[in-house]
Protein backbone atom coordinates (compact mmCIF):
# COMPACT_ATOMS: atom_id res chain seq x y z
CA UNK A 1 0.00 0.00 0.00
CA UNK A 2 1.22 3.50 -0.90
CA UNK A 3 -0.04 6.70 0.72
CA UNK A 4 -0.58 10.29 -0.33
CA UNK A 5 1.37 12.38 2.16
CA UNK A 6 1.35 16.11 2.89
CA UNK A 7 3.95 18.03 4.88
CA UNK A 8 2.71 21.29 6.36
CA UNK A 9 5.62 23.55 7.27
CA UNK A 10 7.72 22.05 4.49
CA UNK A 11 10.19 24.93 4.38
CA UNK A 12 10.91 24.93 8.13
CA UNK A 13 13.76 23.28 10.03
CA UNK A 14 11.60 20.25 10.92
CA UNK A 15 9.71 20.07 7.59
CA UNK A 16 12.96 19.64 5.69
CA UNK A 17 13.95 16.76 7.99
CA UNK A 18 10.49 15.20 7.55
CA UNK A 19 11.08 14.94 3.82
CA UNK A 20 14.54 13.43 4.28
CA UNK A 21 13.22 10.98 6.87
CA UNK A 22 10.30 9.76 4.71
CA UNK A 23 12.83 9.07 1.97
CA UNK A 24 15.50 7.55 4.22
CA UNK A 25 13.09 5.19 6.03
CA UNK A 26 11.45 4.27 2.74
CA UNK A 27 8.00 5.27 3.91
CA UNK A 28 5.54 4.16 1.17
CA UNK A 29 4.84 7.62 -0.31
CA UNK A 30 2.69 7.73 -3.44
CA UNK A 31 2.27 11.50 -3.94
CA UNK A 32 3.98 14.06 -1.70
CA UNK A 33 2.43 17.49 -1.29
CA UNK A 34 4.45 20.30 0.29
CA UNK A 35 2.48 22.99 2.10
CA UNK A 36 3.42 26.18 3.90
CA UNK A 37 2.22 29.63 4.82
CA UNK A 38 1.57 32.09 2.01
CA UNK A 39 5.00 33.62 2.66
CA UNK A 40 6.97 30.50 1.71
CA UNK A 41 4.63 29.25 -1.04
CA UNK A 42 6.20 28.99 -4.48
CA UNK A 43 9.56 27.67 -3.26
CA UNK A 44 10.84 24.61 -5.11
CA UNK A 45 12.18 21.57 -3.26
CA UNK A 46 13.21 18.24 -4.73
CA UNK A 47 12.03 14.88 -3.39
CA UNK A 48 13.31 11.58 -4.81
CA UNK A 49 14.61 13.39 -7.86
CA UNK A 50 11.34 15.22 -8.56
CA UNK A 51 10.99 18.97 -8.17
CA UNK A 52 7.97 19.93 -6.06
CA UNK A 53 6.51 23.40 -5.62
CA UNK A 54 5.46 24.42 -2.12
CA UNK A 55 1.79 25.41 -2.03
CA UNK A 56 -0.06 27.66 0.38
CA UNK A 57 -1.94 25.48 2.88
CA UNK A 58 -5.72 25.75 2.73
CA UNK A 59 -8.47 23.40 3.96
CA UNK A 60 -8.90 22.07 0.39
CA UNK A 61 -5.20 21.20 0.23
CA UNK A 62 -5.97 18.00 2.16
CA UNK A 63 -8.41 16.49 -0.38
CA UNK A 64 -7.06 13.05 -1.24
CA UNK A 65 -4.34 13.11 1.43
CA UNK A 66 -4.00 9.98 3.61
CA UNK A 67 -1.31 11.22 6.01
CA UNK A 68 -0.46 14.81 6.92
CA UNK A 69 2.63 15.72 8.93
CA UNK A 70 2.15 19.12 10.56
CA UNK A 71 4.99 21.34 11.77
CA UNK A 72 4.02 24.93 11.09
CA UNK A 73 3.11 26.27 14.51
CA UNK A 74 0.31 25.68 16.99
CA UNK A 75 -2.27 28.14 15.67
CA UNK A 76 -2.01 26.77 12.11
CA UNK A 77 -2.45 23.24 13.48
CA UNK A 78 -5.52 24.28 15.44
CA UNK A 79 -7.05 25.74 12.30
CA UNK A 80 -6.07 23.14 9.69
CA UNK A 81 -5.78 19.77 11.50
CA UNK A 82 -9.58 19.41 11.89
CA UNK A 83 -9.97 20.36 8.21
CA UNK A 84 -7.50 17.67 7.15
CA UNK A 85 -9.25 15.06 9.33
CA UNK A 86 -12.63 16.06 7.90
CA UNK A 87 -11.21 15.23 4.47
CA UNK A 88 -10.05 11.79 5.56
CA UNK A 89 -6.40 12.39 6.45
CA UNK A 90 -4.66 11.23 9.62
CA UNK A 91 -2.67 14.13 11.06
CA UNK A 92 0.57 13.68 12.99
CA UNK A 93 0.98 17.08 14.62
CA UNK A 94 4.39 18.23 15.80
CA UNK A 95 3.14 21.32 17.65
CA UNK A 96 1.87 21.75 21.20
CA UNK A 97 -1.68 22.46 19.94
CA UNK A 98 -3.27 19.11 20.85
CA UNK A 99 -0.68 17.36 23.02
CA UNK A 100 -2.55 17.71 26.28
CA UNK A 101 -6.04 17.38 24.76
CA UNK A 102 -7.87 14.43 26.28
CA UNK A 103 -8.53 11.70 23.75
CA UNK A 104 -5.65 12.72 21.50
CA UNK A 105 -2.78 10.22 21.71
CA UNK A 106 0.66 11.68 22.51
CA UNK A 107 3.11 9.11 21.22
CA UNK A 108 6.72 8.02 21.35
CA UNK A 109 6.51 4.65 19.57
CA UNK A 110 9.12 2.97 21.79
CA UNK A 111 7.02 3.89 24.82
CA UNK A 112 3.29 3.91 23.97
CA UNK A 113 2.50 2.87 20.39
CA UNK A 114 -0.59 1.16 21.85
CA UNK A 115 -2.12 4.59 22.44
CA UNK A 116 -2.45 4.97 18.65
CA UNK A 117 -5.31 2.46 18.64
CA UNK A 118 -7.69 5.07 20.05
CA UNK A 119 -6.85 7.85 17.62
CA UNK A 120 -9.66 9.88 16.09
CA UNK A 121 -7.64 11.45 13.28
CA UNK A 122 -5.09 13.57 15.13
CA UNK A 123 -1.98 12.19 16.82
CA UNK A 124 0.32 14.52 18.72
CA UNK A 125 4.10 14.30 18.50
CA UNK A 126 5.67 15.33 21.83
CA UNK A 127 8.13 18.14 22.42
CA UNK A 128 11.73 17.30 21.42
CA UNK A 129 13.21 17.56 24.89
CA UNK A 130 10.49 15.25 26.27
CA UNK A 131 10.91 12.56 23.59
CA UNK A 132 14.59 11.84 24.18
CA UNK A 133 14.14 11.79 27.95
CA UNK A 134 11.20 9.37 27.99
CA UNK A 135 12.84 7.14 25.37
CA UNK A 136 15.81 6.74 27.73
CA UNK A 137 13.75 6.34 30.92
CA UNK A 138 11.06 3.92 29.70
CA UNK A 139 13.22 0.75 29.64
CA UNK A 140 14.31 1.48 33.23
CA UNK A 141 10.73 2.23 34.29
CA UNK A 142 9.50 -1.07 32.83
CA UNK A 143 11.77 -3.03 35.15
CA UNK A 144 12.22 -0.78 38.19
CA UNK A 145 9.32 1.70 38.16
CA UNK A 146 9.75 5.47 38.17
CA UNK A 147 9.00 7.69 41.14
CA UNK A 148 10.67 10.98 40.40
CA UNK A 149 12.46 12.88 37.61
CA UNK A 150 14.54 16.06 37.91
CA UNK A 151 15.90 17.31 34.57
CA UNK A 152 18.00 20.26 33.44
CA UNK A 153 18.34 20.80 29.70
CA UNK A 154 21.01 22.29 27.45
CA UNK A 155 18.99 22.90 24.29
CA UNK A 156 20.13 23.72 20.78
CA UNK A 157 18.99 26.82 18.92
CA UNK A 158 17.53 24.88 15.96
CA UNK A 159 14.67 24.03 18.35
CA UNK A 160 13.63 27.65 17.87
CA UNK A 161 13.80 27.39 14.07
CA UNK A 162 16.07 28.33 11.18
CA UNK A 163 15.93 32.06 11.92
CA UNK A 164 17.26 31.46 15.45
CA UNK A 165 20.17 29.45 14.03
CA UNK A 166 20.98 32.34 11.68
CA UNK A 167 20.81 34.75 14.60
CA UNK A 168 23.32 32.68 16.60
CA UNK A 169 25.87 32.57 13.75
CA UNK A 170 25.46 36.23 12.87
CA UNK A 171 25.86 37.27 16.51
CA UNK A 172 28.92 35.08 16.93
CA UNK A 173 30.53 36.77 13.92
CA UNK A 174 29.60 40.23 15.18
CA UNK A 175 31.08 39.58 18.61
CA UNK A 176 34.26 38.15 17.08
CA UNK A 177 34.50 41.30 14.95
CA UNK A 178 33.83 43.62 17.92
CA UNK A 179 30.65 44.80 16.23
CA UNK A 180 27.41 45.65 18.07
CA UNK A 181 24.76 42.91 18.28
CA UNK A 182 20.99 43.28 17.98
CA UNK A 183 19.13 40.20 19.32
CA UNK A 184 15.66 39.93 17.71
CA UNK A 185 14.54 36.33 18.18
CA UNK A 186 15.93 34.37 21.12
CA UNK A 187 14.97 33.42 23.71
CA UNK A 188 11.42 33.58 22.31
CA UNK A 189 10.42 35.30 19.07
CA UNK A 190 7.14 36.63 20.45
CA UNK A 191 8.33 37.74 23.90
CA UNK A 192 9.11 41.33 24.97
CA UNK A 193 12.89 41.09 25.46
CA UNK A 194 15.62 39.39 23.46
CA UNK A 195 19.03 38.34 24.75
CA UNK A 196 22.41 37.39 23.37
CA UNK A 197 22.69 33.66 22.67
CA UNK A 198 26.27 33.55 21.36
CA UNK A 199 28.70 32.67 24.21
CA UNK A 200 25.79 32.55 26.63
CA UNK A 201 23.35 30.23 28.43
CA UNK A 202 19.76 31.49 28.61
CA UNK A 203 17.39 29.96 31.20
CA UNK A 204 14.23 30.64 29.21
CA UNK A 205 12.71 28.46 26.48
CA UNK A 206 9.20 29.46 25.44
CA UNK A 207 7.11 31.89 27.48
CA UNK A 208 6.71 32.05 31.26
CA UNK A 209 3.61 30.60 32.91
CA UNK A 210 1.97 32.06 36.01
CA UNK A 211 3.67 29.42 38.21
CA UNK A 212 7.17 30.70 37.36
CA UNK A 213 7.98 27.78 35.06
CA UNK A 214 8.38 28.27 31.32
CA UNK A 215 6.02 26.59 28.86
CA UNK A 216 8.89 24.36 27.68
CA UNK A 217 9.40 23.20 31.28
CA UNK A 218 5.69 22.52 31.73
CA UNK A 219 5.65 20.63 28.42
CA UNK A 220 8.35 18.28 29.72
CA UNK A 221 6.46 17.83 32.99
CA UNK A 222 2.94 17.28 31.62
CA UNK A 223 3.88 15.34 28.50
CA UNK A 224 6.04 12.86 30.44
CA UNK A 225 3.08 11.96 32.67
CA UNK A 226 0.73 11.62 29.70
CA UNK A 227 3.10 9.51 27.56
CA UNK A 228 3.83 7.21 30.50
CA UNK A 229 0.14 7.39 31.50
CA UNK A 230 1.05 7.90 35.13
CA UNK A 231 0.05 11.15 36.82
CA UNK A 232 1.86 10.10 39.99
CA UNK A 233 5.39 10.39 38.55
CA UNK A 234 7.00 13.47 40.09
CA UNK A 235 8.65 15.50 37.32
CA UNK A 236 10.37 18.87 37.37
CA UNK A 237 12.41 20.61 34.66
CA UNK A 238 14.73 23.57 34.14
CA UNK A 239 15.16 24.35 30.43
CA UNK A 240 18.17 26.28 29.17
CA UNK A 241 19.17 27.41 25.66
CA UNK A 242 22.86 27.14 24.77
CA UNK A 243 24.74 28.12 21.60
CA UNK A 244 24.72 24.67 19.97
CA UNK A 245 23.16 24.43 16.51
CA UNK A 246 21.49 21.00 16.77
CA UNK A 247 21.32 18.32 19.46
CA UNK A 248 19.63 18.78 22.81
CA UNK A 249 21.55 17.59 25.90
CA UNK A 250 19.92 16.83 29.25
CA UNK A 251 21.14 16.06 32.75
CA UNK A 252 18.53 13.75 34.25
CA UNK A 253 18.12 12.53 37.84
CA UNK A 254 15.64 9.72 38.42
CA UNK A 255 14.45 7.82 41.45
CA UNK A 256 13.13 4.33 40.75
CA UNK A 257 10.48 2.48 42.80
CA UNK A 258 12.11 -0.90 43.23
CA UNK A 259 15.35 -1.88 44.90
CA UNK A 260 18.27 -3.55 43.21
CA UNK A 261 19.12 -1.25 40.27
CA UNK A 262 22.88 -0.90 39.81
CA UNK A 263 24.91 1.13 37.31
CA UNK A 264 25.83 -2.09 35.49
CA UNK A 265 22.19 -3.14 35.18
CA UNK A 266 21.29 0.38 34.05
CA UNK A 267 23.95 0.17 31.33
CA UNK A 268 22.78 -3.28 30.19
CA UNK A 269 19.19 -2.08 29.96
CA UNK A 270 20.34 0.88 27.83
CA UNK A 271 22.35 -1.46 25.56
CA UNK A 272 19.23 -3.50 24.81
CA UNK A 273 16.78 -0.58 24.50
CA UNK A 274 15.15 0.25 21.16
CA UNK A 275 16.40 3.49 19.68
CA UNK A 276 18.98 4.02 22.43
CA UNK A 277 22.77 3.87 22.12
CA UNK A 278 24.88 3.60 25.25
CA UNK A 279 28.01 5.77 25.18
CA UNK A 280 29.47 5.40 28.63
CA UNK A 281 33.09 4.68 29.46
CA UNK A 282 34.71 7.18 31.80
CA UNK A 283 38.08 5.40 31.47
CA UNK A 284 38.09 6.27 27.76
CA UNK A 285 36.27 9.64 28.13
CA UNK A 286 33.28 8.20 26.24
CA UNK A 287 29.99 10.03 26.72
CA UNK A 288 27.29 11.49 24.47
CA UNK A 289 28.04 14.78 22.70
CA UNK A 290 25.69 16.99 20.69
CA UNK A 291 28.29 17.21 17.93
CA UNK A 292 28.15 13.39 17.54
CA UNK A 293 24.38 13.07 17.86
CA UNK A 294 23.60 15.61 15.14
CA UNK A 295 22.23 13.85 12.06
CA UNK A 296 21.73 10.54 13.88
CA UNK A 297 18.48 8.77 14.72
CA UNK A 298 19.26 7.39 18.16
CA UNK A 299 19.01 8.73 21.67
CA UNK A 300 22.50 8.60 23.23
CA UNK A 301 22.90 7.88 26.94
CA UNK A 302 25.97 8.04 29.15
CA UNK A 303 27.48 9.36 32.42
CA UNK A 304 25.27 6.88 34.29
CA UNK A 305 25.95 7.18 38.02
CA UNK A 306 24.24 6.09 41.21
CA UNK A 307 23.35 8.96 43.51
CA UNK A 308 25.79 9.23 46.42
CA UNK A 309 23.03 9.57 49.04
CA UNK A 310 19.88 7.98 47.60
CA UNK A 311 20.21 4.26 46.80
CA UNK A 312 17.35 4.38 44.27
CA UNK A 313 18.60 7.63 42.70
CA UNK A 314 20.49 7.66 39.38
CA UNK A 315 21.97 10.38 37.19
CA UNK A 316 22.53 10.25 33.44
CA UNK A 317 23.25 12.45 30.43
CA UNK A 318 21.06 12.05 27.35
CA UNK A 319 21.63 13.65 23.95
CA UNK A 320 19.66 13.43 20.70
CA UNK A 321 19.12 15.32 17.46
CA UNK A 322 16.16 17.55 18.30
CA UNK A 323 15.07 17.77 14.66
CA UNK A 324 15.17 13.96 14.16
CA UNK A 325 14.11 11.83 17.16
CA UNK A 326 12.88 15.08 18.71
CA UNK A 327 10.59 15.86 15.78
CA UNK A 328 10.70 14.56 12.19
CA UNK A 329 11.89 11.02 12.88
CA UNK A 330 9.43 10.46 15.71
CA UNK A 331 6.59 11.75 13.49
CA UNK A 332 7.53 9.34 10.69
CA UNK A 333 7.92 6.49 13.21
CA UNK A 334 4.38 7.25 14.42
CA UNK A 335 3.23 6.98 10.78
CA UNK A 336 5.10 3.68 10.39
CA UNK A 337 3.49 2.34 13.54
CA UNK A 338 0.05 3.37 12.23
CA UNK A 339 0.76 1.40 9.04
CA UNK A 340 2.02 -1.64 11.00
CA UNK A 341 -1.08 -1.61 13.20
CA UNK A 342 -3.42 -1.24 10.21
CA UNK A 343 -4.52 2.18 11.45
CA UNK A 344 -3.72 4.20 8.30
CA UNK A 345 -6.32 3.86 5.58
CA UNK A 346 -5.99 4.72 1.88
C1 LIG B 1 12.81 24.22 21.55
N1 LIG B 1 11.55 22.33 22.33
O1 LIG B 1 13.87 23.56 21.62
C2 LIG B 1 11.48 23.54 21.57
C3 LIG B 1 11.04 23.36 20.16
O2 LIG B 1 6.59 22.48 21.45
O3 LIG B 1 7.23 21.55 19.62
C4 LIG B 1 9.76 22.58 20.00
C5 LIG B 1 8.56 23.31 20.48
C6 LIG B 1 7.38 22.39 20.52
O4 LIG B 1 12.78 25.43 21.43
XYZ file of C-alpha atoms and ligand atoms in Angstrom:
357
model
C 0.000 0.000 0.000
C 1.219 3.502 -0.900
C -0.041 6.700 0.722
C -0.576 10.292 -0.334
C 1.371 12.375 2.156
C 1.346 16.108 2.888
C 3.946 18.025 4.884
C 2.706 21.287 6.361
C 5.623 23.547 7.271
C 7.721 22.054 4.486
C 10.192 24.927 4.376
C 10.908 24.926 8.129
C 13.758 23.278 10.029
C 11.601 20.251 10.915
C 9.715 20.073 7.590
C 12.958 19.636 5.685
C 13.947 16.764 7.985
C 10.488 15.203 7.550
C 11.083 14.941 3.816
C 14.537 13.430 4.278
C 13.224 10.976 6.867
C 10.303 9.762 4.708
C 12.833 9.073 1.974
C 15.501 7.550 4.219
C 13.094 5.194 6.034
C 11.447 4.275 2.738
C 8.001 5.265 3.905
C 5.542 4.163 1.169
C 4.837 7.616 -0.311
C 2.686 7.733 -3.437
C 2.267 11.497 -3.937
C 3.981 14.058 -1.698
C 2.426 17.495 -1.287
C 4.448 20.302 0.285
C 2.479 22.986 2.099
C 3.418 26.177 3.903
C 2.216 29.630 4.816
C 1.568 32.089 2.007
C 5.002 33.619 2.661
C 6.968 30.497 1.708
C 4.632 29.246 -1.044
C 6.199 28.990 -4.478
C 9.560 27.671 -3.261
C 10.842 24.614 -5.108
C 12.177 21.570 -3.258
C 13.206 18.236 -4.733
C 12.029 14.877 -3.391
C 13.308 11.575 -4.806
C 14.614 13.385 -7.861
C 11.339 15.220 -8.565
C 10.986 18.969 -8.168
C 7.973 19.929 -6.059
C 6.507 23.398 -5.616
C 5.460 24.416 -2.117
C 1.792 25.410 -2.032
C -0.064 27.660 0.378
C -1.935 25.485 2.879
C -5.722 25.750 2.726
C -8.471 23.402 3.960
C -8.904 22.065 0.394
C -5.196 21.199 0.226
C -5.974 17.999 2.156
C -8.406 16.492 -0.378
C -7.061 13.046 -1.245
C -4.344 13.110 1.433
C -4.003 9.980 3.614
C -1.310 11.217 6.005
C -0.460 14.814 6.925
C 2.635 15.721 8.929
C 2.147 19.120 10.561
C 4.991 21.337 11.773
C 4.021 24.926 11.089
C 3.108 26.267 14.515
C 0.307 25.675 16.993
C -2.265 28.138 15.667
C -2.008 26.768 12.111
C -2.448 23.240 13.484
C -5.520 24.279 15.444
C -7.046 25.737 12.297
C -6.072 23.140 9.690
C -5.781 19.772 11.497
C -9.577 19.406 11.892
C -9.972 20.363 8.207
C -7.495 17.671 7.155
C -9.246 15.064 9.334
C -12.630 16.058 7.898
C -11.210 15.225 4.465
C -10.046 11.786 5.562
C -6.400 12.388 6.452
C -4.657 11.230 9.616
C -2.665 14.127 11.058
C 0.572 13.680 12.991
C 0.979 17.076 14.621
C 4.393 18.228 15.804
C 3.136 21.321 17.651
C 1.871 21.751 21.197
C -1.682 22.459 19.939
C -3.269 19.105 20.850
C -0.681 17.358 23.021
C -2.546 17.707 26.284
C -6.036 17.384 24.764
C -7.872 14.434 26.276
C -8.533 11.697 23.755
C -5.651 12.719 21.496
C -2.782 10.225 21.709
C 0.659 11.684 22.508
C 3.105 9.114 21.221
C 6.721 8.023 21.353
C 6.510 4.651 19.568
C 9.122 2.966 21.794
C 7.019 3.887 24.823
C 3.293 3.906 23.974
C 2.502 2.873 20.392
C -0.590 1.157 21.849
C -2.118 4.588 22.444
C -2.449 4.973 18.648
C -5.314 2.463 18.635
C -7.693 5.065 20.053
C -6.851 7.848 17.622
C -9.657 9.881 16.088
C -7.644 11.455 13.278
C -5.088 13.573 15.134
C -1.983 12.189 16.824
C 0.324 14.524 18.720
C 4.103 14.298 18.499
C 5.668 15.327 21.827
C 8.135 18.139 22.416
C 11.728 17.297 21.416
C 13.209 17.556 24.894
C 10.489 15.254 26.274
C 10.912 12.565 23.593
C 14.590 11.844 24.181
C 14.140 11.790 27.953
C 11.200 9.372 27.994
C 12.840 7.136 25.366
C 15.810 6.739 27.726
C 13.749 6.336 30.924
C 11.065 3.918 29.699
C 13.223 0.754 29.640
C 14.309 1.481 33.226
C 10.730 2.232 34.293
C 9.500 -1.074 32.827
C 11.769 -3.033 35.150
C 12.216 -0.784 38.188
C 9.324 1.699 38.156
C 9.752 5.472 38.171
C 8.999 7.689 41.135
C 10.668 10.979 40.404
C 12.463 12.879 37.610
C 14.541 16.063 37.905
C 15.898 17.308 34.569
C 18.001 20.265 33.439
C 18.340 20.801 29.697
C 21.005 22.288 27.451
C 18.992 22.904 24.292
C 20.129 23.716 20.776
C 18.989 26.819 18.916
C 17.530 24.878 15.961
C 14.674 24.031 18.348
C 13.629 27.646 17.873
C 13.800 27.395 14.071
C 16.074 28.329 11.185
C 15.934 32.064 11.922
C 17.259 31.456 15.450
C 20.166 29.451 14.027
C 20.982 32.337 11.679
C 20.813 34.751 14.602
C 23.317 32.682 16.601
C 25.870 32.566 13.753
C 25.462 36.231 12.870
C 25.862 37.268 16.512
C 28.921 35.084 16.931
C 30.533 36.773 13.916
C 29.596 40.231 15.184
C 31.079 39.580 18.613
C 34.264 38.149 17.083
C 34.502 41.303 14.950
C 33.826 43.616 17.921
C 30.649 44.798 16.232
C 27.409 45.647 18.072
C 24.762 42.914 18.279
C 20.995 43.283 17.982
C 19.128 40.202 19.316
C 15.659 39.929 17.713
C 14.540 36.333 18.176
C 15.931 34.373 21.119
C 14.970 33.422 23.709
C 11.417 33.575 22.314
C 10.422 35.299 19.074
C 7.141 36.625 20.455
C 8.328 37.737 23.898
C 9.111 41.333 24.965
C 12.890 41.091 25.455
C 15.624 39.386 23.460
C 19.031 38.341 24.749
C 22.410 37.393 23.369
C 22.689 33.659 22.668
C 26.269 33.549 21.365
C 28.703 32.669 24.211
C 25.788 32.554 26.630
C 23.349 30.233 28.431
C 19.763 31.490 28.610
C 17.393 29.959 31.200
C 14.227 30.641 29.209
C 12.710 28.463 26.477
C 9.205 29.461 25.440
C 7.113 31.893 27.484
C 6.712 32.053 31.262
C 3.608 30.595 32.909
C 1.970 32.058 36.011
C 3.666 29.419 38.215
C 7.170 30.702 37.355
C 7.980 27.778 35.062
C 8.376 28.272 31.315
C 6.020 26.590 28.861
C 8.894 24.359 27.683
C 9.403 23.200 31.281
C 5.686 22.525 31.735
C 5.647 20.633 28.417
C 8.352 18.284 29.717
C 6.458 17.829 32.993
C 2.943 17.283 31.625
C 3.883 15.344 28.498
C 6.038 12.858 30.438
C 3.082 11.961 32.674
C 0.731 11.620 29.700
C 3.098 9.505 27.558
C 3.831 7.208 30.503
C 0.140 7.387 31.499
C 1.048 7.900 35.132
C 0.047 11.154 36.816
C 1.856 10.104 39.993
C 5.388 10.392 38.547
C 7.005 13.467 40.086
C 8.646 15.504 37.317
C 10.367 18.875 37.372
C 12.405 20.608 34.661
C 14.732 23.570 34.138
C 15.165 24.346 30.433
C 18.174 26.284 29.168
C 19.167 27.409 25.663
C 22.855 27.137 24.774
C 24.737 28.121 21.603
C 24.719 24.673 19.969
C 23.160 24.428 16.508
C 21.489 20.997 16.770
C 21.322 18.316 19.460
C 19.629 18.781 22.814
C 21.552 17.589 25.899
C 19.919 16.834 29.253
C 21.141 16.057 32.749
C 18.530 13.749 34.252
C 18.125 12.527 37.842
C 15.640 9.718 38.420
C 14.449 7.821 41.449
C 13.128 4.333 40.749
C 10.481 2.480 42.797
C 12.113 -0.905 43.227
C 15.352 -1.876 44.904
C 18.270 -3.547 43.208
C 19.118 -1.254 40.273
C 22.878 -0.896 39.814
C 24.909 1.126 37.315
C 25.832 -2.094 35.489
C 22.194 -3.137 35.179
C 21.287 0.376 34.051
C 23.954 0.168 31.328
C 22.783 -3.276 30.185
C 19.186 -2.076 29.964
C 20.336 0.876 27.826
C 22.355 -1.463 25.564
C 19.229 -3.502 24.808
C 16.785 -0.582 24.504
C 15.146 0.253 21.164
C 16.401 3.486 19.678
C 18.975 4.018 22.429
C 22.770 3.867 22.119
C 24.882 3.596 25.247
C 28.012 5.768 25.180
C 29.470 5.402 28.632
C 33.095 4.677 29.459
C 34.711 7.176 31.803
C 38.081 5.397 31.474
C 38.092 6.271 27.762
C 36.272 9.635 28.133
C 33.283 8.204 26.235
C 29.990 10.031 26.717
C 27.292 11.488 24.466
C 28.038 14.783 22.701
C 25.689 16.994 20.688
C 28.288 17.205 17.933
C 28.154 13.394 17.539
C 24.378 13.073 17.863
C 23.600 15.613 15.143
C 22.229 13.851 12.062
C 21.734 10.538 13.881
C 18.480 8.767 14.719
C 19.264 7.385 18.160
C 19.011 8.734 21.671
C 22.495 8.602 23.231
C 22.898 7.876 26.944
C 25.970 8.043 29.150
C 27.482 9.356 32.422
C 25.274 6.881 34.288
C 25.947 7.179 38.017
C 24.238 6.092 41.206
C 23.348 8.960 43.513
C 25.785 9.227 46.419
C 23.028 9.572 49.035
C 19.882 7.983 47.600
C 20.213 4.256 46.796
C 17.345 4.384 44.275
C 18.603 7.630 42.696
C 20.491 7.661 39.385
C 21.967 10.376 37.194
C 22.533 10.247 33.443
C 23.251 12.451 30.426
C 21.056 12.054 27.348
C 21.629 13.653 23.947
C 19.665 13.430 20.703
C 19.118 15.319 17.459
C 16.157 17.554 18.303
C 15.068 17.770 14.657
C 15.173 13.963 14.156
C 14.107 11.835 17.157
C 12.882 15.078 18.705
C 10.591 15.860 15.779
C 10.704 14.562 12.195
C 11.892 11.017 12.876
C 9.428 10.461 15.714
C 6.589 11.745 13.490
C 7.530 9.341 10.687
C 7.921 6.495 13.208
C 4.378 7.254 14.418
C 3.228 6.978 10.785
C 5.101 3.680 10.389
C 3.493 2.339 13.544
C 0.049 3.368 12.231
C 0.757 1.400 9.036
C 2.017 -1.642 10.995
C -1.079 -1.613 13.196
C -3.418 -1.244 10.210
C -4.515 2.183 11.447
C -3.716 4.205 8.304
C -6.317 3.858 5.575
C -5.993 4.717 1.880
C 12.814 24.221 21.548
N 11.547 22.327 22.335
O 13.867 23.564 21.621
C 11.479 23.541 21.572
C 11.039 23.358 20.164
O 6.589 22.476 21.448
O 7.234 21.547 19.623
C 9.758 22.583 20.004
C 8.559 23.315 20.481
C 7.375 22.390 20.518
O 12.779 25.427 21.429
